[in-house]
Amino acid sequence: MRIVIVGGGIAAAYIANAIKEQSPSHEVLIVTKEAHPPYDRIHLCALVSGSTDIDEIALPLPADVQVELNAEVTSLDIGAKRIFTASASYAYDKLILATGSEPRRLFDTAGLTNVATFRSADDSDCIAQRIVGKNVVMMGVGPIGLELLDTLSTLEGPEHIYLVSRGNHLYDKALTPSAVALMKRIYEGADPRVHILFEEEITDKVIEGDTITKIVMKEHTIDDPFVIFGVGISPAAAFAKSALETDKGILVDEHMRTSDPDVYAVGEVAQLHNGYIAGRVKECTLQADAAVAAILGVEDEGFQDFVTIDGLKVGSFLLADVTSTAYNPKDEANEDIVIASKKEGRIDQYIINDDRLVRFIGINTNIDVLALKTMMEEDKPVDPAFFYDNRLVSERGRLICSCASGYEQDLVALIKENCIESFADLKPLSEAGRVCGRCKQDVVKLIADTPVDPEEAARLKAEREAAAKAEEMAKVQRRIDKFNKLHPANRIESENLDEALKAFDMSSEFNRWVSMITANMRLHPEYEPLVGQSIEQLNKIPIIWLELADCSGNSEGFIKSAHPKVDDLILKYISLDYHELLMAGSGDQSELSLDGVIENDKGRYILMVEGAIPLGLEGKFLRIGPKGETGLELLKRTAQHAAAVFSIGSCAFDGGVVAAAPNPTGAVGVAEALGRNDIINLPGCPVNPINIVGTLLHYIMFDELPKLDEKNRPEWAYGFRVHDNCERRGHYDLDEFVLEWGDEGAKKGWCLFKMGCKGPYADLNCSLVKFNEGTSWPVQVGHGCFACGQGKIAFDKYANNRPLPEGEEEEIHGH
């Protein structure tokens, strides 16, 4: 089943992970208008301050979840079961809409450079870059506005910061005047640039070109402004209104089903028939659980409204908010009980209706908010004396994480008892700080501030690591056992490999090869038996190998027959279900083979692509097969249902030599051709077979691809600079260079840097694993490295026998 998720936030990532965890055989595609994969929007303020970046707040996704970026859905065709963007359409079996909300604006902002909303990473970047020297005018005083105000007051950029309330309230209209006054004093007292304006609004503005030069309000005029709108949100449902039943949002039942049984909606875009729209992370994830259960056919009562706990930690105060499902802000029967302490800067506000507690808002409160939550859930009459008696610090301390019910003293006890020294160590014991992430830094600080016995911590850490390793190895064994039951169309058995090893007297060499590749994959020697077993399962992964615009250099390793080495046998043992160059079939027969793999092994096969993809003349520089399919069309067709896509060699990475200047065919690499950032790149000219096998082995063993670098290359293979591991490095350090071919330095094996070796600029493991069973590699035999693993820059700039021109050399000494 193909499940398409529209949206790029927490709900979308949560759903993708939940589906893959519960039913991994389903194909999952995320389509988002964002330029980034799903990320945690709770930390947008940290992007503004620069204390984090987009990669650090990225949400984890399974390796086989596809993500289409920069793809805003414009319409649905529920009859054809397709969604449409401006340039593409996507088919689905089940569709989940998690598009969130759109920010409201007080006036048309099209083309204006000093106006922003605050809902995305792009908004955060815009604010951070353009507030310098400006008078920031923030329209809107809700939780997000207050948090952003706190962040901006820590930055040197703004001249002044104005927070504008059209009424007399901050955070929420229910907050008492004394609480509003306290918050105003805290904000303005902490930063003289901050001005909170009540009963104000924009009445006019002066625009010159693409810039607002002046904002006119009822009582104030502000020059040189930067305006930020935080005046509310609306469900992002416009694209669905012609296809589904909508009100403010997309109407859903308790299982999050829309008016079409194959379409679901969750989060801020979804509206239950009673009018309820979720606004907090916990609510969105519970709705996601309900939708996933319905799609997978799991019995579930569906989403039920519940008592919510929310918090806002800014500057020098902490705000806690507990709200019952019975709370109605417009009910005139609501009564306030306020207990305030000027000495402690504390205000506890209880809202009572019919002797029941329906809401609590506290500033710097000490009350046990979970106890208040229970009180609301039990719906019993309350005694106001209870509030006064419990106004002081509870024995469990303040609630640090409402999502995981993590109280301060409970967490301290947990940290001490288990000698926790890092946030990662806490994970097996508590989810505090991990659900919505808002309180993560509070938990980290608590761990840092709680002393533990270092010797006991080391002992427990060693025990935890041993237990984790044992569990990981058991998981790997289960993966291998699973693969042992799976066979692609050509059923090659492990005995074939054993017999081949014996025939060529390679059994001992094979064991050494297993040890070598285990080490190169940066695994502990204890994994060697599992690596050996995994090699026997390599033939169980269906593989499609496309050869596009290239020289076939990466394929040649498959057809060597004289004096085969272990690498050769392993590569021949892999089940290549489709390879234009090597397969026996041709024409329609080969096409049928390809179609069979795509259909029968959907979501399971690996796609390996060798060669660049010409885009010139609409791809017509390369045509393949009996139907004259372009290389681009073939690539897109096969990549759509692949569990993972590998680009094999430098040409597939970014065009390589095929894309070298002037690149008349418009050749690009796989990732650019597909418009995806999840392609696993294995550049090299040619790529070392060990890097292919090692990456496949990691996939078999761990059900995920290895850790990748910023170029999506496996770190275990591309995390080394050639220069640092070269046998000629010592000559470089002694200034002993070959100056011309055949000179004395060349005979003595001196450094080839001045003859154009680009090893200092190359990240690859050639000098460690070498080629032909570790026999040699280019530099060892006297030819400088030309940094083929870096892509087409190697052919445009590095592939010559000269050093880089003066001024272009990178700083390499001391690396």
mmCIF file of N, CA, C and O in Angstrom, residues 29-64:
data_model
loop_
_atom_site.group_PDB
_atom_site.id
_atom_site.type_symbol
_atom_site.label_atom_id
_atom_site.label_comp_id
_atom_site.label_asym_id
_atom_site.label_seq_id
_atom_site.Cartn_x
_atom_site.Cartn_y
_atom_site.Cartn_z
ATOM 1 N N LEU A 29 5.467 8.125 1.326
ATOM 2 C CA LEU A 29 5.996 9.299 0.632
ATOM 3 C C LEU A 29 5.505 10.548 1.342
ATOM 4 O O LEU A 29 4.313 10.697 1.601
ATOM 5 N N ILE A 30 6.424 11.442 1.680
ATOM 6 C CA ILE A 30 6.081 12.742 2.260
ATOM 7 C C ILE A 30 6.233 13.796 1.174
ATOM 8 O O ILE A 30 7.273 13.891 0.523
ATOM 9 N N VAL A 31 5.199 14.591 0.977
ATOM 10 C CA VAL A 31 5.230 15.686 0.009
ATOM 11 C C VAL A 31 5.072 16.992 0.789
ATOM 12 O O VAL A 31 4.059 17.188 1.473
ATOM 13 N N THR A 32 6.049 17.863 0.700
ATOM 14 C CA THR A 32 6.023 19.086 1.488
ATOM 15 C C THR A 32 6.436 20.293 0.657
ATOM 16 O O THR A 32 7.285 20.184 -0.225
ATOM 17 N N LYS A 33 5.848 21.426 0.946
ATOM 18 C CA LYS A 33 6.225 22.652 0.238
ATOM 19 C C LYS A 33 7.519 23.237 0.783
ATOM 20 O O LYS A 33 8.074 24.160 0.196
ATOM 21 N N GLU A 34 7.987 22.701 1.895
ATOM 22 C CA GLU A 34 9.220 23.196 2.498
ATOM 23 C C GLU A 34 10.437 22.842 1.639
ATOM 24 O O GLU A 34 10.430 21.857 0.901
ATOM 25 N N ALA A 35 11.492 23.635 1.802
ATOM 26 C CA ALA A 35 12.762 23.325 1.134
ATOM 27 C C ALA A 35 13.589 22.359 1.966
ATOM 28 O O ALA A 35 14.623 21.871 1.513
ATOM 29 N N HIS A 36 13.132 22.069 3.200
ATOM 30 C CA HIS A 36 13.859 21.188 4.107
ATOM 31 C C HIS A 36 13.000 19.978 4.456
ATOM 32 O O HIS A 36 11.768 20.068 4.505
ATOM 33 N N PRO A 37 13.633 18.832 4.728
ATOM 34 C CA PRO A 37 12.875 17.689 5.247
ATOM 35 C C PRO A 37 12.213 18.072 6.573
ATOM 36 O O PRO A 37 12.566 19.086 7.187
ATOM 37 N N PRO A 38 11.248 17.276 7.053
ATOM 38 C CA PRO A 38 10.512 17.639 8.268
ATOM 39 C C PRO A 38 11.426 18.026 9.429
ATOM 40 O O PRO A 38 12.429 17.371 9.685
ATOM 41 N N TYR A 39 11.051 19.101 10.100
ATOM 42 C CA TYR A 39 11.834 19.592 11.233
ATOM 43 C C TYR A 39 10.879 20.021 12.338
ATOM 44 O O TYR A 39 9.674 20.173 12.129
ATOM 45 N N ASP A 40 11.439 20.230 13.527
ATOM 46 C CA ASP A 40 10.653 20.534 14.720
ATOM 47 C C ASP A 40 10.465 22.048 14.825
ATOM 48 O O ASP A 40 11.399 22.784 15.155
ATOM 49 N N ARG A 41 9.250 22.523 14.557
ATOM 50 C CA ARG A 41 8.989 23.961 14.550
ATOM 51 C C ARG A 41 8.997 24.576 15.945
ATOM 52 O O ARG A 41 9.004 25.809 16.078
ATOM 53 N N ILE A 42 8.984 23.745 16.955
ATOM 54 C CA ILE A 42 9.033 24.279 18.313
ATOM 55 C C ILE A 42 10.310 25.081 18.540
ATOM 56 O O ILE A 42 10.360 25.994 19.359
ATOM 57 N N HIS A 43 11.353 24.753 17.785
ATOM 58 C CA HIS A 43 12.647 25.388 18.004
ATOM 59 C C HIS A 43 12.950 26.502 16.998
ATOM 60 O O HIS A 43 14.117 26.817 16.751
ATOM 61 N N LEU A 44 11.924 27.117 16.442
ATOM 62 C CA LEU A 44 12.160 28.190 15.477
ATOM 63 C C LEU A 44 12.893 29.367 16.117
ATOM 64 O O LEU A 44 13.703 30.032 15.461
ATOM 65 N N CYS A 45 12.618 29.641 17.389
ATOM 66 C CA CYS A 45 13.310 30.750 18.052
ATOM 67 C C CYS A 45 14.809 30.495 18.116
ATOM 68 O O CYS A 45 15.617 31.424 18.032
ATOM 69 N N ALA A 46 15.182 29.228 18.270
ATOM 70 C CA ALA A 46 16.608 28.897 18.310
ATOM 71 C C ALA A 46 17.258 29.145 16.953
ATOM 72 O O ALA A 46 18.445 29.467 16.876
ATOM 73 N N LEU A 47 16.482 29.011 15.866
ATOM 74 C CA LEU A 47 17.012 29.354 14.545
ATOM 75 C C LEU A 47 17.232 30.857 14.428
ATOM 76 O O LEU A 47 18.215 31.311 13.841
ATOM 77 N N VAL A 48 16.315 31.631 14.989
ATOM 78 C CA VAL A 48 16.457 33.086 14.949
ATOM 79 C C VAL A 48 17.704 33.521 15.727
ATOM 80 O O VAL A 48 18.482 34.360 15.264
ATOM 81 N N SER A 49 17.909 32.936 16.891
ATOM 82 C CA SER A 49 19.049 33.330 17.731
ATOM 83 C C SER A 49 20.371 32.773 17.219
ATOM 84 O O SER A 49 21.439 33.240 17.616
ATOM 85 N N GLY A 50 20.298 31.759 16.347
ATOM 86 C CA GLY A 50 21.514 31.136 15.841
ATOM 87 C C GLY A 50 22.094 30.099 16.777
ATOM 88 O O GLY A 50 23.196 29.601 16.553
ATOM 89 N N SER A 51 21.349 29.729 17.832
ATOM 90 C CA SER A 51 21.851 28.738 18.776
ATOM 91 C C SER A 51 21.715 27.322 18.244
ATOM 92 O O SER A 51 22.221 26.371 18.841
ATOM 93 N N THR A 52 21.019 27.158 17.127
ATOM 94 C CA THR A 52 20.923 25.855 16.471
ATOM 95 C C THR A 52 20.787 26.108 14.975
ATOM 96 O O THR A 52 20.699 27.252 14.531
ATOM 97 N N ASP A 53 20.797 25.025 14.196
ATOM 98 C CA ASP A 53 20.579 25.166 12.760
ATOM 99 C C ASP A 53 19.544 24.145 12.318
ATOM 100 O O ASP A 53 19.104 23.297 13.090
ATOM 101 N N ILE A 54 19.156 24.205 11.061
ATOM 102 C CA ILE A 54 18.053 23.385 10.559
ATOM 103 C C ILE A 54 18.367 21.900 10.662
ATOM 104 O O ILE A 54 17.468 21.087 10.899
ATOM 105 N N ASP A 55 19.639 21.534 10.522
ATOM 106 C CA ASP A 55 19.994 20.112 10.599
ATOM 107 C C ASP A 55 19.800 19.574 12.010
ATOM 108 O O ASP A 55 19.421 18.421 12.203
ATOM 109 N N GLU A 56 20.069 20.424 13.014
ATOM 110 C CA GLU A 56 19.965 19.974 14.404
ATOM 111 C C GLU A 56 18.521 19.785 14.853
ATOM 112 O O GLU A 56 18.259 19.054 15.799
ATOM 113 N N ILE A 57 17.580 20.454 14.192
ATOM 114 C CA ILE A 57 16.173 20.288 14.577
ATOM 115 C C ILE A 57 15.417 19.413 13.583
ATOM 116 O O ILE A 57 14.196 19.304 13.653
ATOM 117 N N ALA A 58 16.162 18.792 12.648
ATOM 118 C CA ALA A 58 15.528 17.871 11.707
ATOM 119 C C ALA A 58 14.952 16.676 12.459
ATOM 120 O O ALA A 58 15.536 16.202 13.438
ATOM 121 N N LEU A 59 13.820 16.197 12.014
ATOM 122 C CA LEU A 59 13.159 15.061 12.657
ATOM 123 C C LEU A 59 13.612 13.764 11.983
ATOM 124 O O LEU A 59 13.701 13.700 10.759
ATOM 125 N N PRO A 60 13.919 12.740 12.768
ATOM 126 C CA PRO A 60 14.398 11.487 12.175
ATOM 127 C C PRO A 60 13.317 10.812 11.344
ATOM 128 O O PRO A 60 12.145 10.807 11.710
ATOM 129 N N LEU A 61 13.746 10.250 10.205
ATOM 130 C CA LEU A 61 12.840 9.504 9.334
ATOM 131 C C LEU A 61 13.494 8.185 8.954
ATOM 132 O O LEU A 61 14.716 8.123 8.804
ATOM 133 N N PRO A 62 12.719 7.119 8.786
ATOM 134 C CA PRO A 62 13.289 5.863 8.284
ATOM 135 C C PRO A 62 13.935 6.074 6.927
ATOM 136 O O PRO A 62 13.495 6.916 6.135
ATOM 137 N N ALA A 63 14.978 5.305 6.646
ATOM 138 C CA ALA A 63 15.751 5.496 5.417
ATOM 139 C C ALA A 63 14.909 5.280 4.167
ATOM 140 O O ALA A 63 15.191 5.874 3.116
ATOM 141 N N ASP A 64 13.883 4.442 4.247
ATOM 142 C CA ASP A 64 13.110 4.138 3.046
ATOM 143 C C ASP A 64 11.860 5.006 2.891
ATOM 144 O O ASP A 64 11.002 4.718 2.051
#
